[in-house]
Amino acid sequence: MSVHISANKGDIAKVVLQPGDPLRAQYIAENFLENVRLVSKTRNIFYFTGEYKGKTISVGASGMGCASIGIYSYELFTEYDVDTIIRIGTCGAYNTDLKLFDILNVENAASESTYAKYAWEIEGDLLSHQGKVFDMINETAAAQSIITKNTNIHTSDIFYRKAPGTPAVAEKYNCSAVEMEAFALFANAQHLGKNAATILTVSDIIPTREEISANERERALKPMIELALETAIKL
């Protein structure tokens, strides 16, 4: 049992899908998995384990930001012997080249965050996906006729900021969108020699202020969830 996850050893599968929101984890477990068990609810951060097409898979929340996913992904990797984490989340597009509902397979995450430097002495502001999952997502998407876009994204510690426009680090690495967790997940996986990927659905277009409505969220996120699950059963 870890500090922040109360599951017993063996309760969490080798492959974990990790949305940010605990209620989204619950939605996935209840609507996509069979024989589901709630294995942890410490701090109302839910973790479930069940089966998808005969494969045992866990799904649980990361919370918001590098600090939070840094804790949960590290404990999953080290305390529960998880091999692979696929982050599934939403993002804001920095330009109109992306459209609402687009699915992104993150190739690299750029960030001003000091997480990687001070946690693991990993220098630099750009970290890549780790292991074989990125390629497997692309292969699965092609087989399922799901259109995905490989891209760099910006992992920001800041949701609200004074200065408008695209931050310098995002401009530097041609980041198409912004979210808040992938950089820390990739840092932990790199340090520990684990597999990590991030799939994102574009939920808003920052320049035009278009956004997916609350009523559209379920339809919007279903293709991304199914892509992650179809990838997970191959791992």
Coordinates of C-alpha atoms in Angstrom, one line a residue:
M1 CA 0.0 0.0 0.0
S2 CA 1.4 3.4 -1.0
V3 CA 0.9 6.7 0.7
H4 CA -1.8 8.0 -1.7
I5 CA -3.3 4.8 -3.1
S6 CA -4.9 2.3 -0.8
A7 CA -5.1 -0.7 -3.1
N8 CA -3.5 -3.9 -2.0
K9 CA -0.6 -5.5 -3.9
G10 CA -2.0 -7.2 -7.0
D11 CA -5.1 -5.1 -7.1
I12 CA -3.8 -2.9 -9.9
A13 CA -3.1 -4.2 -13.4
K14 CA 0.1 -3.8 -15.3
V15 CA -1.6 -1.3 -17.6
V16 CA -3.3 1.7 -16.2
L17 CA -5.4 4.3 -18.0
Q18 CA -5.1 7.6 -16.2
P19 CA -7.6 10.5 -16.7
G20 CA -7.3 13.5 -14.5
D21 CA -10.8 13.5 -13.1
P22 CA -11.8 10.8 -10.6
L23 CA -15.4 10.8 -12.0
R24 CA -14.1 10.3 -15.5
A25 CA -12.2 7.2 -14.2
Q26 CA -15.5 6.0 -12.7
Y27 CA -17.3 6.6 -15.9
I28 CA -14.8 4.6 -17.9
A29 CA -14.9 1.7 -15.4
E30 CA -18.7 1.6 -15.3
N31 CA -19.2 1.9 -19.0
F32 CA -16.3 0.1 -20.7
L33 CA -15.0 -2.6 -18.2
E34 CA -16.5 -5.8 -16.9
N35 CA -16.1 -7.4 -13.5
V36 CA -15.1 -4.0 -12.1
R37 CA -13.8 -3.6 -8.5
L38 CA -13.1 -0.3 -6.7
V39 CA -9.6 -0.9 -5.3
S40 CA -8.8 2.5 -3.9
K41 CA -10.7 5.7 -3.0
T42 CA -8.1 7.6 -0.8
R43 CA -8.8 11.3 -1.0
N44 CA -11.7 10.5 -3.4
I45 CA -9.1 9.7 -6.1
F46 CA -10.8 6.5 -7.5
Y47 CA -8.9 3.5 -8.9
F48 CA -10.8 0.6 -10.5
T49 CA -9.7 -2.7 -11.9
G50 CA -11.7 -4.7 -14.4
E51 CA -11.6 -6.5 -17.7
Y52 CA -11.8 -5.2 -21.3
K53 CA -12.1 -8.0 -23.9
G54 CA -10.6 -10.4 -21.4
K55 CA -7.6 -8.2 -20.5
T56 CA -7.2 -6.9 -16.9
I57 CA -6.9 -3.2 -16.9
S58 CA -6.9 -0.5 -14.2
V59 CA -8.2 3.0 -14.5
G60 CA -7.6 5.8 -12.0
A61 CA -7.2 9.5 -11.7
S62 CA -4.1 11.6 -11.7
G63 CA -5.5 14.8 -10.4
M64 CA -4.5 18.1 -12.0
G65 CA -0.9 19.3 -12.7
C66 CA 2.6 17.9 -12.7
A67 CA 2.8 17.7 -8.9
S68 CA -0.3 15.5 -8.7
I69 CA 0.4 13.1 -11.6
G70 CA 4.0 13.0 -10.4
I71 CA 2.8 11.4 -7.2
Y72 CA 0.3 9.0 -8.5
S73 CA 2.2 7.8 -11.5
Y74 CA 5.4 7.3 -9.4
E75 CA 3.5 5.2 -6.8
L76 CA 1.8 3.2 -9.5
F77 CA 5.2 2.4 -11.2
T78 CA 7.1 1.7 -8.0
E79 CA 4.6 0.4 -5.4
Y80 CA 2.2 -1.5 -7.7
D81 CA 4.7 -2.7 -10.4
V82 CA 2.7 -1.0 -13.2
D83 CA 4.5 -1.3 -16.6
T84 CA 2.5 1.2 -18.7
I85 CA 0.4 4.3 -18.0
I86 CA -1.7 5.9 -20.8
R87 CA -2.8 9.3 -19.8
I88 CA -6.1 10.3 -21.4
G89 CA -7.2 13.9 -21.1
T90 CA -8.4 17.0 -22.8
C91 CA -6.4 20.0 -24.1
G92 CA -6.7 23.5 -25.4
A93 CA -5.5 24.2 -29.0
Y94 CA -3.2 27.1 -29.5
N95 CA -4.3 27.6 -33.1
T96 CA -7.1 26.9 -35.5
D97 CA -5.1 24.2 -37.3
L98 CA -6.7 21.8 -34.7
K99 CA -10.5 21.4 -34.4
L100 CA -12.8 20.4 -31.6
F101 CA -12.9 16.6 -31.1
D102 CA -9.4 16.1 -32.7
I103 CA -7.5 13.3 -31.0
L104 CA -3.8 13.9 -30.4
N105 CA -1.1 11.3 -29.8
V106 CA 1.6 13.2 -27.9
E107 CA 5.1 12.8 -29.3
N108 CA 6.9 15.3 -27.0
A109 CA 5.9 17.5 -24.0
A110 CA 7.5 20.8 -23.6
S111 CA 7.4 22.6 -20.3
E112 CA 8.8 25.4 -18.1
S113 CA 8.2 23.0 -15.2
T114 CA 11.2 22.2 -13.0
Y115 CA 9.7 18.8 -12.1
A116 CA 12.1 16.7 -14.1
K117 CA 15.1 18.6 -13.1
Y118 CA 14.6 18.6 -9.4
A119 CA 13.0 15.2 -9.1
W120 CA 15.3 13.2 -11.3
E121 CA 18.1 15.6 -12.5
I122 CA 16.7 15.3 -16.0
E123 CA 17.8 18.5 -17.8
G124 CA 15.9 20.2 -20.6
D125 CA 12.4 21.4 -21.3
L126 CA 11.3 18.8 -23.8
L127 CA 10.6 15.1 -22.9
S128 CA 9.3 12.4 -25.2
H129 CA 6.8 9.6 -24.7
Q130 CA 8.5 6.5 -23.3
G131 CA 8.6 3.0 -24.6
K132 CA 6.5 1.4 -27.3
V133 CA 3.0 2.7 -26.5
F134 CA 3.1 5.8 -28.8
D135 CA 3.7 3.6 -31.9
M136 CA 1.1 1.1 -30.7
I137 CA -1.5 3.9 -30.4
N138 CA -0.8 4.9 -34.0
E139 CA -1.1 1.3 -35.2
T140 CA -4.3 0.7 -33.2
A141 CA -5.8 4.0 -34.5
A142 CA -5.1 3.0 -38.1
A143 CA -6.7 -0.5 -37.6
Q144 CA -9.7 1.1 -36.0
S145 CA -10.0 3.9 -38.6
I146 CA -9.5 6.5 -36.0
I147 CA -7.8 9.7 -37.1
T148 CA -5.1 10.9 -34.7
K149 CA -2.5 13.6 -35.0
N150 CA 1.1 13.1 -33.7
T151 CA 2.2 16.4 -32.1
N152 CA 4.2 18.2 -29.5
I153 CA 2.2 19.7 -26.7
H154 CA 2.9 22.2 -23.9
T155 CA 2.6 21.0 -20.3
S156 CA 1.9 24.1 -18.3
D157 CA 1.8 24.6 -14.5
I158 CA -0.4 27.6 -15.1
F159 CA -4.1 27.6 -16.1
Y160 CA -4.7 31.3 -15.8
R161 CA -2.0 33.8 -16.9
K162 CA -1.7 37.6 -17.3
A163 CA 0.0 37.6 -20.7
P164 CA -2.1 36.5 -23.7
G165 CA -0.9 34.4 -26.6
T166 CA 1.2 31.3 -26.8
P167 CA 4.0 31.0 -24.2
A168 CA 7.6 31.0 -25.4
V169 CA 8.4 27.4 -24.7
A170 CA 5.3 26.3 -26.8
E171 CA 6.5 28.5 -29.7
K172 CA 10.0 27.1 -29.4
Y173 CA 8.8 23.5 -29.9
N174 CA 5.9 24.2 -32.2
C175 CA 3.4 22.9 -29.6
S176 CA -0.1 22.7 -31.0
A177 CA -2.0 22.5 -27.7
V178 CA -1.7 22.8 -23.9
E179 CA -2.4 20.5 -21.0
M180 CA -1.0 20.1 -17.5
E181 CA 0.4 16.6 -16.9
A182 CA 2.3 14.8 -19.7
F183 CA 5.7 16.2 -18.9
A184 CA 5.8 14.8 -15.4
L185 CA 4.4 11.5 -16.5
F186 CA 7.1 11.2 -19.1
A187 CA 9.8 12.2 -16.6
N188 CA 8.8 9.5 -14.1
A189 CA 8.7 6.9 -16.9
Q190 CA 12.1 7.9 -18.2
H191 CA 13.7 7.8 -14.8
L192 CA 12.1 4.4 -14.0
G193 CA 12.4 2.8 -17.4
K194 CA 8.6 2.4 -17.8
N195 CA 6.2 2.9 -20.7
A196 CA 4.1 6.1 -20.9
A197 CA 1.9 7.8 -23.5
T198 CA -0.6 10.6 -23.6
I199 CA -3.7 10.8 -25.7
L200 CA -5.7 14.0 -25.7
T201 CA -9.0 15.2 -27.1
V202 CA -9.2 18.9 -28.1
S203 CA -11.9 20.4 -25.9
D204 CA -11.4 24.0 -26.7
I205 CA -9.8 26.3 -29.3
I206 CA -8.0 29.1 -27.4
P207 CA -7.9 31.8 -30.1
T208 CA -11.6 31.5 -31.0
R209 CA -12.9 30.4 -27.6
E210 CA -14.8 27.5 -29.1
E211 CA -15.3 24.7 -26.6
I212 CA -17.1 21.4 -26.3
S213 CA -20.3 21.7 -24.3
A214 CA -21.0 19.7 -21.2
N215 CA -23.6 17.7 -23.1
E216 CA -21.0 16.9 -25.9
R217 CA -18.3 15.6 -23.5
E218 CA -19.4 12.0 -23.4
R219 CA -19.5 11.7 -27.2
A220 CA -16.3 13.7 -27.6
L221 CA -14.2 11.5 -25.2
K222 CA -15.5 8.1 -26.3
P223 CA -13.2 7.6 -29.3
M224 CA -10.2 8.5 -27.2
I225 CA -11.2 6.1 -24.4
E226 CA -11.8 3.3 -26.9
L227 CA -8.5 3.9 -28.6
A228 CA -6.6 3.7 -25.2
L229 CA -8.4 0.5 -24.3
E230 CA -7.9 -1.1 -27.7
T231 CA -4.2 -0.3 -27.3
A232 CA -4.0 -1.5 -23.8
I233 CA -5.2 -5.0 -24.7
K234 CA -2.1 -5.4 -26.9
L235 CA 0.3 -4.7 -24.1

